[in-house]
């Protein structure tokens, strides 16, 4: 795309050369094709926020040492890229030094909600972790259990357990060659 002015040739700059106009779509009214502008459905949590006593052992551990529960949750949410021990120790350190561990744990609740398209209820993640830290951690733990993970055995253990539970059905044996 060169333009001429008089006898001199004007070449476009690199930025002008690669500008692509946005595509023009014309869809019928109230009809959007699949995959364009569609978001996955937001789903409710599988457990109640105040259902801490649905899993009494976890509730007890969370009340005594929330860093253990948090570490287990973080390992599953990070899909094994962070260890339970490291995440739990960082949580305990933040709690001991600043008392603002709720900011750290809130980030993981948000990450979890985005992974599973969960509602942000009963209020936003920060407020839940600021005012009801233990209930929020217990709900996240129960949610992961309901989704098939076992936070006590970690990411790798949960994946192995899930793979064991899936039975592989072998195809029927083939008869040898073609016959007449």
Tab-separated table of C-alpha atoms in Angstrom:
chain	number	residue	atom	x	y	z
A	1	UNK	CA	0.000	0.000	0.000
A	2	UNK	CA	2.088	2.849	-1.219
A	3	UNK	CA	0.709	6.262	-1.907
A	4	UNK	CA	2.156	8.719	-4.329
A	5	UNK	CA	2.181	12.428	-3.840
A	6	UNK	CA	3.425	14.199	-6.903
A	7	UNK	CA	6.573	12.315	-7.867
A	8	UNK	CA	7.588	11.068	-4.359
A	9	UNK	CA	6.459	7.704	-3.021
A	10	UNK	CA	5.245	7.567	0.588
A	11	UNK	CA	5.715	4.172	2.242
A	12	UNK	CA	3.644	3.226	5.282
A	13	UNK	CA	5.377	2.885	8.632
A	14	UNK	CA	5.772	-0.572	10.169
A	15	UNK	CA	2.830	0.072	12.504
A	16	UNK	CA	0.571	1.191	9.664
A	17	UNK	CA	1.576	-1.788	7.567
A	18	UNK	CA	0.309	-4.400	10.021
A	19	UNK	CA	-2.894	-2.826	11.233
A	20	UNK	CA	-5.697	-5.289	10.640
A	21	UNK	CA	-9.231	-3.967	10.871
A	22	UNK	CA	-11.508	-5.808	13.279
A	23	UNK	CA	-13.676	-8.453	11.613
A	24	UNK	CA	-17.198	-7.425	10.792
A	25	UNK	CA	-19.777	-9.913	12.019
A	26	UNK	CA	-23.397	-9.791	11.120
A	27	UNK	CA	-25.517	-12.155	13.184
A	28	UNK	CA	-29.271	-12.349	13.242
A	29	UNK	CA	-30.798	-10.461	16.158
A	30	UNK	CA	-30.637	-12.428	19.455
A	31	UNK	CA	-28.467	-15.135	17.894
A	32	UNK	CA	-24.821	-15.524	18.789
A	33	UNK	CA	-22.825	-18.394	17.357
A	34	UNK	CA	-21.473	-20.986	19.786
A	35	UNK	CA	-18.042	-20.032	21.079
A	36	UNK	CA	-18.413	-16.293	20.447
A	37	UNK	CA	-18.961	-14.340	23.629
A	38	UNK	CA	-20.162	-17.333	25.617
A	39	UNK	CA	-18.975	-17.860	29.172
A	40	UNK	CA	-19.210	-21.090	31.153
A	41	UNK	CA	-22.158	-21.139	33.511
A	42	UNK	CA	-21.524	-19.997	37.079
A	43	UNK	CA	-22.333	-22.859	39.434
A	44	UNK	CA	-23.121	-22.856	43.160
A	45	UNK	CA	-20.790	-24.295	45.784
A	46	UNK	CA	-21.526	-27.908	46.660
A	47	UNK	CA	-21.384	-27.135	50.398
A	48	UNK	CA	-22.829	-24.468	52.632
A	49	UNK	CA	-20.477	-21.733	53.868
A	50	UNK	CA	-21.460	-22.351	57.478
A	51	UNK	CA	-21.436	-26.143	57.088
A	52	UNK	CA	-18.200	-26.522	59.044
A	53	UNK	CA	-19.589	-29.408	61.053
A	54	UNK	CA	-20.238	-31.464	57.899
A	55	UNK	CA	-16.567	-32.482	58.206
A	56	UNK	CA	-15.793	-32.369	61.944
A	57	UNK	CA	-12.171	-33.638	61.740
A	58	UNK	CA	-11.262	-30.936	59.215
A	59	UNK	CA	-13.119	-28.301	61.237
A	60	UNK	CA	-11.115	-29.287	64.309
A	61	UNK	CA	-7.763	-29.184	62.463
A	62	UNK	CA	-8.625	-25.852	60.844
A	63	UNK	CA	-9.493	-24.275	64.193
A	64	UNK	CA	-6.254	-25.504	65.808
A	65	UNK	CA	-3.877	-24.926	62.902
A	66	UNK	CA	-5.377	-23.280	59.799
A	67	UNK	CA	-1.997	-23.377	58.053
A	68	UNK	CA	-2.392	-27.157	57.587
A	69	UNK	CA	-5.768	-26.834	55.882
A	70	UNK	CA	-4.584	-23.902	53.808
A	71	UNK	CA	-1.473	-25.789	52.656
A	72	UNK	CA	-3.574	-28.763	51.563
A	73	UNK	CA	-5.981	-26.509	49.651
A	74	UNK	CA	-3.166	-24.540	47.995
A	75	UNK	CA	-1.426	-27.685	46.729
A	76	UNK	CA	-4.612	-28.917	45.020
A	77	UNK	CA	-5.509	-25.507	43.572
A	78	UNK	CA	-1.951	-25.034	42.261
A	79	UNK	CA	-2.151	-28.542	40.770
A	80	UNK	CA	0.972	-29.707	42.555
A	81	UNK	CA	3.215	-26.802	41.536
A	82	UNK	CA	3.447	-25.718	45.177
A	83	UNK	CA	3.803	-28.092	48.097
A	84	UNK	CA	1.451	-28.327	51.036
A	85	UNK	CA	4.292	-27.740	53.491
A	86	UNK	CA	5.664	-24.662	51.753
A	87	UNK	CA	2.244	-23.021	51.314
A	88	UNK	CA	1.275	-23.818	54.910
A	89	UNK	CA	4.587	-22.459	56.242
A	90	UNK	CA	4.207	-19.244	54.249
A	91	UNK	CA	0.650	-18.864	55.575
A	92	UNK	CA	1.909	-19.374	59.168
A	93	UNK	CA	4.753	-16.892	58.641
A	94	UNK	CA	2.400	-14.221	57.261
A	95	UNK	CA	0.009	-14.885	60.151
A	96	UNK	CA	2.800	-14.595	62.765
A	97	UNK	CA	4.474	-11.503	61.305
A	98	UNK	CA	1.576	-9.404	60.011
A	99	UNK	CA	-1.681	-11.103	60.949
A	100	UNK	CA	-2.884	-10.494	57.380
A	101	UNK	CA	-2.932	-14.102	56.190
A	102	UNK	CA	-6.474	-13.508	54.984
A	103	UNK	CA	-5.116	-11.623	51.950
A	104	UNK	CA	-2.999	-14.634	50.970
A	105	UNK	CA	-5.785	-17.182	51.499
A	106	UNK	CA	-8.321	-14.933	49.766
A	107	UNK	CA	-6.231	-15.070	46.576
A	108	UNK	CA	-6.508	-18.859	46.585
A	109	UNK	CA	-10.269	-18.776	47.077
A	110	UNK	CA	-10.554	-16.468	44.077
A	111	UNK	CA	-8.311	-18.765	42.042
A	112	UNK	CA	-10.433	-21.752	43.037
A	113	UNK	CA	-13.671	-19.995	42.112
A	114	UNK	CA	-12.270	-19.183	38.672
A	115	UNK	CA	-11.070	-22.756	38.101
A	116	UNK	CA	-14.493	-24.223	38.857
A	117	UNK	CA	-16.747	-21.247	37.875
A	118	UNK	CA	-18.158	-20.960	41.394
A	119	UNK	CA	-20.430	-18.204	42.696
A	120	UNK	CA	-18.912	-15.469	44.812
A	121	UNK	CA	-21.332	-15.987	47.686
A	122	UNK	CA	-22.397	-15.123	50.388
A	123	UNK	CA	-20.162	-12.052	49.828
A	124	UNK	CA	-16.828	-11.296	48.201
A	125	UNK	CA	-13.791	-13.458	48.872
A	126	UNK	CA	-11.827	-10.840	50.803
A	127	UNK	CA	-14.613	-10.221	53.320
A	128	UNK	CA	-15.154	-13.949	53.828
A	129	UNK	CA	-11.491	-14.503	54.607
A	130	UNK	CA	-11.209	-11.377	56.761
A	131	UNK	CA	-14.169	-12.119	59.000
A	132	UNK	CA	-14.723	-15.893	58.710
A	133	UNK	CA	-11.318	-17.303	57.760
A	134	UNK	CA	-11.901	-20.741	59.262
A	135	UNK	CA	-15.346	-21.213	57.697
A	136	UNK	CA	-13.958	-20.151	54.293
A	137	UNK	CA	-11.064	-22.616	54.534
A	138	UNK	CA	-13.388	-25.437	55.635
A	139	UNK	CA	-15.769	-24.741	52.734
A	140	UNK	CA	-12.903	-24.748	50.209
A	141	UNK	CA	-11.594	-28.019	51.645
A	142	UNK	CA	-15.046	-29.660	51.438
A	143	UNK	CA	-15.523	-28.352	47.884
A	144	UNK	CA	-12.291	-29.994	46.762
A	145	UNK	CA	-13.324	-33.265	48.440
A	146	UNK	CA	-16.709	-33.125	46.682
A	147	UNK	CA	-14.885	-32.680	43.370
A	148	UNK	CA	-12.994	-35.918	43.905
A	149	UNK	CA	-9.751	-34.635	45.427
A	150	UNK	CA	-8.346	-35.768	48.751
A	151	UNK	CA	-6.433	-32.768	50.114
A	152	UNK	CA	-4.805	-34.957	52.792
A	153	UNK	CA	-2.874	-36.956	50.199
A	154	UNK	CA	-2.080	-33.969	47.976
A	155	UNK	CA	-2.278	-33.375	44.261
A	156	UNK	CA	-0.251	-36.343	43.059
A	157	UNK	CA	-1.954	-38.770	45.426
A	158	UNK	CA	-5.393	-37.505	44.399
A	159	UNK	CA	-4.616	-37.892	40.703
A	160	UNK	CA	-3.304	-41.423	41.223
A	161	UNK	CA	-6.390	-42.302	43.263
A	162	UNK	CA	-8.693	-40.924	40.554
A	163	UNK	CA	-6.827	-42.881	37.869
A	164	UNK	CA	-7.114	-46.087	39.922
A	165	UNK	CA	-10.855	-45.621	40.252
A	166	UNK	CA	-11.279	-45.408	36.490
A	167	UNK	CA	-11.425	-48.912	35.124
A	168	UNK	CA	-9.802	-49.443	31.799
A	169	UNK	CA	-11.856	-51.773	29.649
A	170	UNK	CA	-9.697	-53.718	27.237
A	171	UNK	CA	-11.023	-54.253	23.723
A	172	UNK	CA	-12.072	-57.802	22.853
A	173	UNK	CA	-9.254	-59.987	21.498
A	174	UNK	CA	-8.874	-59.963	17.736
A	175	UNK	CA	-8.878	-63.167	15.763
A	176	UNK	CA	-5.837	-63.702	13.616
A	177	UNK	CA	-5.870	-62.537	9.969
A	178	UNK	CA	-8.497	-62.799	7.291
A	179	UNK	CA	-9.925	-66.211	6.507
A	180	UNK	CA	-12.116	-67.581	3.698
